Coordinates of N, CA and C in Angstrom, one line a residue:
X7 N 8.3 22.1 -20.2 CA 9.4 22.9 -20.5 C 8.9 24.3 -20.9
X8 N 9.3 25.4 -20.2 CA 8.7 26.7 -20.5 C 9.9 27.6 -20.8
X9 N 9.7 28.5 -21.8 CA 10.6 29.5 -22.1 C 10.2 30.8 -21.3
X10 N 10.9 31.1 -20.2 CA 10.6 32.3 -19.4 C 11.4 33.5 -19.9
X11 N 12.2 33.3 -21.0 CA 13.1 34.5 -21.4 C 12.4 35.3 -22.4
X12 N 13.2 36.3 -23.0 CA 12.6 37.2 -24.0 C 12.9 36.9 -25.4
X13 N 13.6 35.8 -25.7 CA 13.9 35.4 -27.0 C 13.6 33.9 -27.2
X14 N 13.5 33.5 -28.5 CA 13.2 32.0 -28.7 C 14.3 31.2 -28.2
X15 N 13.9 30.0 -27.8 CA 14.9 29.0 -27.3 C 14.7 27.7 -28.2
X16 N 15.9 27.2 -28.7 CA 15.8 26.0 -29.5 C 16.3 24.8 -28.6
X17 N 15.3 23.9 -28.4 CA 15.6 22.7 -27.6 C 16.2 21.6 -28.5
X18 N 17.4 21.2 -28.2 CA 18.0 20.2 -29.1 C 17.9 18.8 -28.7
X19 N 17.7 18.6 -27.4 CA 17.7 17.2 -26.9 C 17.0 17.1 -25.5
X20 N 16.2 16.1 -25.3 CA 15.6 15.8 -24.0 C 15.8 14.4 -23.7
X21 N 16.4 14.1 -22.6 CA 16.7 12.7 -22.3 C 16.7 12.4 -20.8
X22 N 16.4 11.2 -20.4 CA 16.6 10.8 -19.0 C 17.9 10.1 -18.9
X23 N 18.6 10.4 -17.7 CA 19.9 9.9 -17.5 C 19.8 8.6 -16.6
X24 N 20.7 7.6 -16.9 CA 20.7 6.4 -16.0 C 20.0 5.3 -16.8
X25 N 19.5 4.3 -16.0 CA 18.9 3.1 -16.6 C 17.5 3.4 -17.1
X26 N 16.8 2.4 -17.5 CA 15.5 2.5 -18.1 C 14.3 2.6 -17.2
X27 N 14.6 2.9 -15.9 CA 13.5 3.1 -14.9 C 12.6 4.2 -15.3
X28 N 13.2 5.3 -15.7 CA 12.4 6.5 -16.3 C 12.7 6.6 -17.8
X29 N 11.7 6.6 -18.6 CA 11.8 6.7 -20.0 C 10.8 7.7 -20.6
X30 N 11.3 8.5 -21.6 CA 10.4 9.3 -22.3 C 9.3 8.5 -23.1
X31 N 8.0 9.0 -22.9 CA 7.0 8.3 -23.7 C 7.2 8.4 -25.2
X32 N 7.6 9.5 -25.6 CA 8.0 9.8 -27.0 C 9.1 10.7 -27.0
X33 N 10.0 10.6 -28.0 CA 11.1 11.5 -28.2 C 10.6 12.8 -28.8
X34 N 10.7 13.9 -28.2 CA 10.2 15.2 -28.8 C 11.0 15.7 -29.9
X35 N 12.2 15.2 -30.0 CA 13.1 15.7 -31.1 C 13.5 17.2 -30.8
X36 N 13.9 17.9 -31.8 CA 14.3 19.3 -31.7 C 13.1 20.2 -31.9
X37 N 12.9 21.2 -31.1 CA 11.8 22.1 -31.2 C 12.2 23.5 -30.7
X38 N 11.4 24.5 -31.0 CA 11.7 25.8 -30.6 C 10.5 26.4 -29.8
X39 N 10.9 27.0 -28.7 CA 9.9 27.7 -27.8 C 10.0 29.2 -27.9
X40 N 9.0 29.9 -28.3 CA 9.0 31.3 -28.3 C 8.8 31.8 -26.8
X41 N 9.1 33.0 -26.5 CA 8.9 33.5 -25.1 C 7.5 33.2 -24.6
X42 N 7.5 32.6 -23.4 CA 6.2 32.3 -22.8 C 5.6 31.0 -23.2
X43 N 6.2 30.3 -24.2 CA 5.6 29.1 -24.7 C 6.0 27.9 -23.8
X44 N 5.1 26.9 -23.7 CA 5.4 25.7 -22.9 C 5.2 24.4 -23.7
X45 N 6.1 23.5 -23.5 CA 6.0 22.2 -24.2 C 6.0 21.1 -23.1
X46 N 5.0 20.2 -23.1 CA 4.9 19.1 -22.2 C 5.6 17.9 -22.7
X47 N 6.5 17.3 -21.9 CA 7.1 16.0 -22.2 C 6.7 15.0 -21.2
X48 N 6.2 13.8 -21.6 CA 5.7 12.8 -20.8 C 6.8 11.8 -20.5
X49 N 7.0 11.4 -19.2 CA 8.0 10.5 -18.8 C 7.2 9.3 -18.1
X50 N 7.5 8.1 -18.5 CA 7.0 6.9 -17.9 C 8.0 6.3 -16.9
X51 N 7.5 5.8 -15.8 CA 8.4 5.2 -14.8 C 8.0 3.7 -14.6
X52 N 8.9 2.8 -14.6 CA 8.7 1.4 -14.4 C 9.7 0.9 -13.3
X53 N 9.2 0.9 -12.1 CA 10.1 0.6 -11.0 C 10.4 -0.9 -11.0
X54 N 11.6 -1.3 -10.7 CA 12.1 -2.6 -10.6 C 12.1 -3.2 -9.2
X55 N 11.7 -2.3 -8.2 CA 11.7 -2.7 -6.8 C 10.8 -1.7 -6.1
X56 N 10.4 -2.0 -4.9 CA 9.6 -1.1 -4.1 C 10.5 -0.1 -3.4
X57 N 9.9 1.0 -3.0 CA 10.7 2.1 -2.3 C 10.9 3.3 -3.2
X58 N 11.6 4.3 -2.7 CA 11.8 5.5 -3.4 C 12.9 5.4 -4.5
X59 N 12.7 6.0 -5.6 CA 13.6 5.9 -6.7 C 13.7 7.4 -7.3
X60 N 14.8 7.7 -7.9 CA 15.0 9.0 -8.5 C 16.0 8.9 -9.7
X61 N 15.9 9.9 -10.6 CA 16.7 10.0 -11.8 C 16.6 11.4 -12.3
X62 N 17.6 11.8 -13.1 CA 17.6 13.1 -13.7 C 17.1 13.1 -15.1
X63 N 16.4 14.2 -15.5 CA 16.1 14.5 -16.9 C 16.8 15.7 -17.3
X64 N 17.4 15.6 -18.5 CA 18.3 16.7 -19.0 C 17.7 17.3 -20.3
X65 N 17.7 18.6 -20.4 CA 17.2 19.3 -21.5 C 18.4 20.2 -22.1
X66 N 18.8 19.9 -23.3 CA 19.9 20.6 -23.9 C 19.2 21.6 -24.9
X67 N 19.7 22.9 -24.8 CA 19.2 23.9 -25.7 C 20.3 24.9 -26.1
X68 N 20.0 25.9 -26.9 CA 21.0 26.9 -27.2 C 21.2 27.8 -26.0
X69 N 20.5 27.6 -24.9 CA 20.8 28.3 -23.7 C 21.7 27.5 -22.8
X70 N 22.0 26.3 -23.1 CA 22.9 25.4 -22.3 C 24.3 25.9 -22.4
X71 N 25.1 25.6 -21.3 CA 26.5 25.8 -21.4 C 27.2 24.5 -21.2
X72 N 28.5 24.6 -21.4 CA 29.3 23.3 -21.2 C 29.3 22.7 -19.8
X73 N 28.9 23.5 -18.9 CA 28.9 23.0 -17.5 C 27.5 23.0 -16.9
X74 N 26.5 23.5 -17.7 CA 25.2 23.7 -17.1 C 24.1 23.4 -18.2
X75 N 23.8 22.1 -18.4 CA 22.6 21.8 -19.1 C 21.4 22.0 -18.2
X76 N 20.3 22.3 -18.8 CA 19.0 22.4 -18.0 C 18.7 21.0 -17.6
X77 N 18.5 20.8 -16.3 CA 18.2 19.4 -15.8 C 17.2 19.6 -14.6
X78 N 16.5 18.5 -14.3 CA 15.6 18.4 -13.2 C 15.7 17.0 -12.6
X79 N 15.2 16.8 -11.4 CA 15.2 15.5 -10.8 C 13.8 14.9 -10.9
X80 N 13.8 13.6 -11.3 CA 12.5 12.9 -11.3 C 12.5 12.0 -10.1
X81 N 11.4 11.8 -9.5 CA 11.3 10.9 -8.3 C 10.0 10.2 -8.3
X82 N 10.0 9.0 -7.8 CA 8.7 8.2 -7.7 C 8.9 7.2 -6.6
X83 N 7.9 6.5 -6.2 CA 7.9 5.4 -5.2 C 7.4 4.2 -5.8
X84 N 8.2 3.1 -5.8 CA 7.7 1.8 -6.3 C 6.9 1.1 -5.3
X85 N 5.7 0.6 -5.7 CA 4.8 -0.1 -4.8 C 4.4 -1.4 -5.5
X86 N 4.0 -2.4 -4.7 CA 3.7 -3.7 -5.3 C 2.8 -4.5 -4.3
X87 N 2.0 -5.5 -4.8 CA 1.3 -6.3 -3.9 C 2.3 -7.2 -3.2
X88 N 1.9 -7.8 -2.1 CA 2.7 -8.7 -1.3 C 1.9 -9.9 -0.8
X89 N 2.3 -11.1 -1.4 CA 1.5 -12.3 -1.1 C 1.9 -12.8 0.3
X90 N 0.9 -13.2 1.1 CA 1.1 -13.9 2.4 C 0.2 -15.1 2.3
X91 N 0.8 -16.3 2.8 CA 0.1 -17.6 2.6 C -0.1 -18.2 4.0
X92 N -1.2 -18.9 4.2 CA -1.4 -19.6 5.4 C -0.6 -20.9 5.5
X93 N -0.2 -21.4 4.3 CA 0.7 -22.6 4.2 C 1.9 -22.3 3.4
X94 N 3.1 -22.7 3.8 CA 4.3 -22.4 3.1 C 4.3 -22.9 1.7
X95 N 4.8 -22.1 0.8 CA 4.9 -22.5 -0.6 C 5.7 -23.8 -0.7
X96 N 5.2 -24.8 -1.5 CA 5.8 -26.1 -1.7 C 5.5 -27.1 -0.7
X97 N 4.7 -26.8 0.3 CA 4.3 -27.8 1.3 C 3.2 -28.7 0.8
X98 N 2.9 -29.7 1.6 CA 1.9 -30.7 1.2 C 0.6 -30.5 1.9
X99 N -0.5 -30.6 1.2 CA -1.8 -30.5 1.9 C -2.3 -32.0 1.9
X100 N -2.6 -32.5 3.1 CA -3.0 -33.9 3.3 C -4.5 -33.9 3.6
X101 N -5.2 -34.8 3.0 CA -6.6 -35.0 3.2 C -6.8 -36.3 4.1
X102 N -7.8 -36.3 4.9 CA -8.1 -37.4 5.8 C -8.6 -38.6 4.8
X103 N -8.5 -39.8 5.3 CA -9.0 -40.9 4.5 C -10.4 -40.7 4.2
X104 N -10.8 -40.9 2.9 CA -12.1 -40.6 2.5 C -12.8 -41.7 1.7
X105 N -14.0 -42.2 2.1 CA -14.6 -43.3 1.4 C -14.9 -42.9 -0.1
X106 N -14.7 -43.9 -0.9 CA -15.0 -43.6 -2.4 C -16.4 -43.2 -2.5
X107 N -16.6 -42.2 -3.4 CA -18.0 -41.7 -3.5 C -18.3 -40.5 -2.6
X108 N -17.5 -40.3 -1.6 CA -17.6 -39.2 -0.7 C -16.6 -38.1 -1.0
X109 N -16.6 -37.0 -0.2 CA -15.7 -35.9 -0.4 C -15.2 -35.3 0.9
X110 N -14.0 -34.8 0.9 CA -13.5 -34.1 2.0 C -12.8 -32.8 1.4
X111 N -12.6 -31.8 2.3 CA -12.2 -30.5 1.9 C -11.1 -30.0 2.7
X112 N -10.1 -29.4 2.1 CA -9.0 -28.7 2.8 C -8.9 -27.3 2.2
X113 N -8.4 -26.3 2.9 CA -8.3 -24.9 2.4 C -6.9 -24.3 2.5
X114 N -6.7 -23.3 1.7 CA -5.5 -22.5 1.9 C -5.9 -21.1 1.7
X115 N -5.4 -20.2 2.6 CA -5.8 -18.8 2.5 C -4.6 -17.9 2.0
X116 N -5.0 -17.1 1.1 CA -4.0 -16.2 0.4 C -4.4 -14.7 0.8
X117 N -3.4 -14.0 1.2 CA -3.6 -12.6 1.6 C -2.7 -11.6 0.8
X118 N -3.2 -10.4 0.7 CA -2.4 -9.4 0.0 C -2.1 -8.3 1.0
X119 N -0.8 -8.4 1.5 CA -0.3 -7.4 2.5 C 0.3 -6.2 1.8
X120 N 0.2 -6.0 0.5 CA 0.8 -4.9 -0.2 C -0.2 -3.7 -0.3
X121 N 0.2 -2.7 -1.0 CA -0.6 -1.5 -1.1 C -1.3 -1.3 -2.4
X122 N -1.2 -2.3 -3.3 CA -1.9 -2.2 -4.6 C -2.5 -3.6 -4.8
X123 N -3.5 -3.7 -5.7 CA -4.2 -5.0 -5.9 C -3.3 -6.1 -6.4
X124 N -3.6 -7.3 -5.9 CA -2.9 -8.5 -6.3 C -3.7 -9.3 -7.3
X125 N -3.1 -9.7 -8.4 CA -3.8 -10.6 -9.3 C -3.0 -11.9 -9.4
X126 N -3.7 -13.0 -9.5 CA -3.2 -14.3 -9.7 C -3.9 -14.8 -11.0
X127 N -3.2 -14.9 -12.1 CA -3.8 -15.1 -13.4 C -4.3 -16.5 -13.6
X128 N -3.7 -17.5 -12.9 CA -4.1 -18.9 -13.1 C -4.1 -19.7 -11.8
X129 N -5.1 -20.4 -11.6 CA -5.2 -21.4 -10.5 C -5.6 -22.7 -11.1
X130 N -4.7 -23.8 -11.0 CA -4.9 -25.0 -11.8 C -4.5 -26.2 -11.0
X131 N -5.1 -27.3 -11.3 CA -4.7 -28.6 -10.8 C -3.9 -29.4 -11.8
X132 N -2.8 -30.0 -11.5 CA -2.0 -30.7 -12.4 C -1.6 -32.1 -11.8
X133 N -1.1 -33.0 -12.6 CA -0.6 -34.3 -12.1 C -1.6 -35.4 -12.5
X134 N -1.0 -36.6 -12.4 CA -1.8 -37.8 -12.9 C -3.1 -38.0 -12.1
X135 N -3.1 -37.6 -10.8 CA -4.3 -37.8 -10.0 C -5.1 -36.5 -9.8
X136 N -4.9 -35.5 -10.7 CA -5.6 -34.3 -10.6 C -7.1 -34.4 -10.6
X137 N -7.6 -35.4 -11.4 CA -9.1 -35.6 -11.5 C -9.8 -36.0 -10.2
X138 N -9.0 -36.4 -9.2 CA -9.6 -36.7 -7.9 C -9.9 -35.5 -7.1
X139 N -9.4 -34.3 -7.5 CA -9.5 -33.1 -6.8 C -10.3 -32.0 -7.6
X140 N -10.8 -31.1 -7.0 CA -11.5 -30.0 -7.7 C -11.4 -28.7 -6.9
X141 N -11.5 -27.6 -7.7 CA -11.5 -26.2 -7.1 C -12.5 -25.4 -7.9
X142 N -12.9 -24.3 -7.3 CA -13.9 -23.4 -8.0 C -13.2 -22.2 -8.7
X143 N -12.0 -21.9 -8.2 CA -11.4 -20.7 -8.8 C -10.5 -21.0 -10.0
X144 N -10.5 -20.1 -11.0 CA -9.5 -20.2 -12.1 C -8.5 -19.1 -12.0
X145 N -8.9 -18.0 -11.3 CA -8.0 -16.9 -11.1 C -8.4 -16.1 -9.9
X146 N -7.6 -15.2 -9.4 CA -7.9 -14.5 -8.2 C -7.5 -13.0 -8.3
X147 N -8.3 -12.1 -7.7 CA -7.9 -10.7 -7.6 C -8.2 -10.3 -6.1
X148 N -7.2 -9.7 -5.4 CA -7.4 -9.3 -4.1 C -6.9 -7.9 -3.9
X149 N -7.8 -7.0 -3.3 CA -7.4 -5.7 -3.0 C -6.4 -5.6 -1.9
X150 N -5.8 -4.4 -1.7 CA -4.9 -4.3 -0.5 C -5.5 -4.7 0.8
X151 N -4.9 -5.5 1.6 CA -5.4 -6.0 2.8 C -6.4 -7.1 2.8
X152 N -6.8 -7.5 1.6 CA -7.8 -8.6 1.4 C -7.2 -10.0 1.5
X153 N -8.1 -10.9 1.8 CA -7.7 -12.3 1.9 C -8.8 -13.2 1.1
X154 N -8.3 -14.3 0.6 CA -9.2 -15.2 -0.1 C -8.9 -16.6 0.3
X155 N -9.9 -17.4 0.7 CA -9.7 -18.8 1.1 C -10.1 -19.7 0.0
X156 N -9.2 -20.5 -0.5 CA -9.5 -21.4 -1.7 C -9.8 -22.8 -1.1
X157 N -10.9 -23.3 -1.4 CA -11.3 -24.7 -1.0 C -10.9 -25.7 -2.0
X158 N -10.2 -26.8 -1.6 CA -9.8 -27.9 -2.4 C -10.6 -29.1 -2.0
X159 N -11.3 -29.7 -2.9 CA -12.2 -30.9 -2.7 C -11.5 -32.1 -3.1
X160 N -11.6 -33.2 -2.3 CA -11.0 -34.5 -2.6 C -12.1 -35.5 -2.7
X161 N -12.3 -36.1 -3.9 CA -13.4 -37.1 -4.1 C -12.8 -38.3 -4.8
X162 N -12.3 -39.3 -4.0 CA -11.7 -40.5 -4.5 C -12.7 -41.4 -5.3
X163 N -12.2 -42.0 -6.3 CA -13.0 -42.9 -7.1 C -12.8 -44.4 -6.8
X164 N -11.8 -44.6 -5.9 CA -11.5 -46.0 -5.6 C -10.7 -46.0 -4.2
X165 N -10.5 -47.2 -3.7 CA -9.8 -47.3 -2.4 C -8.3 -47.4 -2.7
X166 N -7.7 -46.3 -3.0 CA -6.2 -46.3 -3.3 C -5.7 -44.9 -3.0
X167 N -4.4 -44.7 -3.1 CA -3.8 -43.4 -2.9 C -3.9 -42.5 -4.1
X168 N -4.1 -41.2 -3.8 CA -4.1 -40.2 -4.9 C -3.1 -39.1 -4.5
X169 N -1.8 -39.4 -4.8 CA -0.8 -38.5 -4.3 C -0.1 -37.7 -5.4
X170 N -0.4 -38.0 -6.7 CA 0.2 -37.4 -7.8 C -0.6 -36.2 -8.3
X171 N -0.7 -35.2 -7.5 CA -1.5 -34.0 -7.8 C -0.9 -32.7 -7.2
X172 N -1.1 -31.6 -7.8 CA -0.5 -30.3 -7.4 C -1.5 -29.2 -7.7
X173 N -1.7 -28.3 -6.8 CA -2.5 -27.1 -7.1 C -1.4 -26.0 -7.3
X174 N -1.5 -25.3 -8.5 CA -0.5 -24.3 -8.9 C -1.2 -22.9 -9.0
X175 N -0.6 -21.9 -8.4 CA -1.0 -20.5 -8.5 C 0.1 -19.8 -9.3
X176 N -0.2 -19.3 -10.5 CA 0.8 -18.7 -11.3 C 0.4 -17.4 -11.9
X177 N 1.3 -16.7 -12.6 CA 1.0 -15.4 -13.2 C 0.6 -14.4 -12.2
X178 N 1.3 -14.3 -11.1 CA 1.0 -13.2 -10.2 C 1.7 -11.9 -10.5
X179 N 1.2 -10.8 -10.0 CA 1.9 -9.5 -10.2 C 2.7 -9.1 -9.0
X180 N 3.0 -10.1 -8.1 CA 3.9 -9.8 -7.0 C 5.3 -10.1 -7.5
X181 N 6.2 -9.1 -7.6 CA 7.5 -9.4 -8.1 C 8.4 -10.3 -7.3
X182 N 8.1 -10.5 -6.1 CA 8.8 -11.4 -5.2 C 8.3 -12.8 -5.2
X183 N 7.0 -13.0 -5.6 CA 6.4 -14.3 -5.6 C 5.5 -14.4 -6.8
X184 N 6.2 -14.8 -8.0 CA 5.4 -14.8 -9.2 C 4.6 -16.1 -9.3
X185 N 4.9 -17.1 -8.5 CA 4.1 -18.4 -8.5 C 4.3 -19.1 -7.2
X186 N 3.4 -20.0 -6.9 CA 3.5 -20.9 -5.7 C 2.6 -22.1 -5.9
X187 N 2.9 -23.1 -5.2 CA 2.1 -24.4 -5.4 C 2.1 -25.2 -4.1
X188 N 1.2 -26.2 -4.1 CA 1.1 -27.2 -3.0 C 0.9 -28.6 -3.6
X189 N 1.6 -29.6 -3.1 CA 1.3 -30.9 -3.4 C 0.1 -31.4 -2.6
X190 N -0.7 -32.3 -3.3 CA -1.9 -32.8 -2.6 C -1.8 -34.3 -2.5
X191 N -2.3 -34.8 -1.3 CA -2.3 -36.3 -1.1 C -3.5 -36.7 -0.3
X192 N -4.1 -37.8 -0.8 CA -5.3 -38.3 -0.1 C -5.4 -39.8 -0.4
X193 N -6.2 -40.5 0.4 CA -6.4 -41.9 0.2 C -7.9 -42.2 0.2
X194 N -8.3 -42.9 -0.8 CA -9.7 -43.4 -0.8 C -9.9 -44.7 -0.1
X195 N -11.0 -44.9 0.6 CA -11.2 -46.2 1.3 C -12.6 -46.7 0.9
X196 N -12.8 -48.0 1.3 CA -14.1 -48.6 1.1 C -14.7 -48.9 2.5
X197 N -16.0 -49.1 2.5 CA -16.7 -49.3 3.8 C -16.4 -50.8 4.3
X198 N -16.2 -50.9 5.6 CA -16.0 -52.2 6.2 C -17.3 -52.9 6.7
X199 N -18.4 -52.3 6.4 CA -19.7 -52.8 7.0 C -20.0 -54.2 6.5
X200 N -20.5 -55.1 7.3 CA -20.9 -56.5 7.0 C -22.2 -56.8 7.6
X201 N -22.9 -57.7 7.0 CA -24.3 -58.1 7.4 C -24.3 -59.6 7.8
X202 N -24.9 -59.9 9.0 CA -25.0 -61.3 9.4 C -26.2 -61.9 8.7
X203 N -26.1 -63.2 8.3 CA -27.2 -63.9 7.7 C -28.2 -64.3 8.8
X204 N -29.4 -63.9 8.8 CA -30.4 -64.3 9.8 C -30.7 -65.8 9.8
X205 N -30.9 -66.4 11.0 CA -31.2 -67.8 11.0 C -32.1 -68.1 12.2
X206 N -32.7 -69.2 12.2 CA -33.6 -69.7 13.2 C -33.5 -71.2 13.4
X207 N -33.6 -71.7 14.6 CA -33.4 -73.1 14.9 C -34.8 -73.6 15.4
X208 N -35.3 -74.7 14.8 CA -36.6 -75.3 15.2 C -36.2 -76.5 16.1
X209 N -37.0 -76.8 17.1 CA -36.8 -78.0 17.9 C -37.3 -79.2 17.1
X210 N -37.3 -80.4 17.8 CA -37.8 -81.6 17.2 C -39.2 -81.6 16.9
X211 N -39.6 -82.0 15.8 CA -41.0 -81.9 15.3 C -41.5 -83.2 14.8
X212 N -42.6 -83.7 15.3 CA -43.2 -85.0 14.8 C -43.8 -84.8 13.5
X213 N -44.1 -85.8 12.8 CA -44.7 -85.8 11.5 C -46.1 -85.2 11.5
X214 N -46.8 -85.3 12.6 CA -48.2 -84.9 12.7 C -48.3 -83.5 13.3
X215 N -47.2 -82.9 13.8 CA -47.4 -81.6 14.4 C -46.4 -80.6 13.9
X216 N -46.5 -79.4 14.4 CA -45.6 -78.4 13.9 C -44.8 -77.8 15.1
X217 N -43.7 -77.2 14.8 CA -43.0 -76.6 15.9 C -42.7 -75.1 15.6
X218 N -42.5 -74.3 16.6 CA -42.1 -72.9 16.5 C -40.9 -72.6 17.3
X219 N -40.2 -71.5 17.1 CA -39.1 -71.1 17.9 C -39.1 -69.6 18.0

């Protein structure tokens, strides 16, 4: 705010009009500007959606009239990350039958189609069978246009079903997708291998001789 006149100006109020999208960082209160003096007022913007947004800022002073307060238009563009998934949120990831003591792997790919970095604050396995699965990531950060493939390992400890498990991605900064998850299902098996008992048959053998086969 600059006083371009030839006499002091008393500023009585500075405010943003409308909702809380634009807010003064601090209330400057009442102050006086001598001719040629400038006062900087900081305005913070917190978009609630993507796209162009605008709002007015009003300055009331002893130069204001009943029909003309000093005002200016504030404008900004809301931007956000945008999560894209190789598998639909809430779907089931199925593993092939896996012998106990062995491992199999499935993957899910997460992409950031937005124009600012994407953060996923927590990646976790939950459920009664979660111990049969493992992951390497605890959180993720993807730049604009980047992708990350998360590997999920299945290691059954017995020949049974392990279907009570979920991988959960939470605490994202995508306003449209704050969390997403996948159910996991897999079956442990045992080997069907068997071994035949070796045998040999001898022919008739007299007491004084030996026989071979």
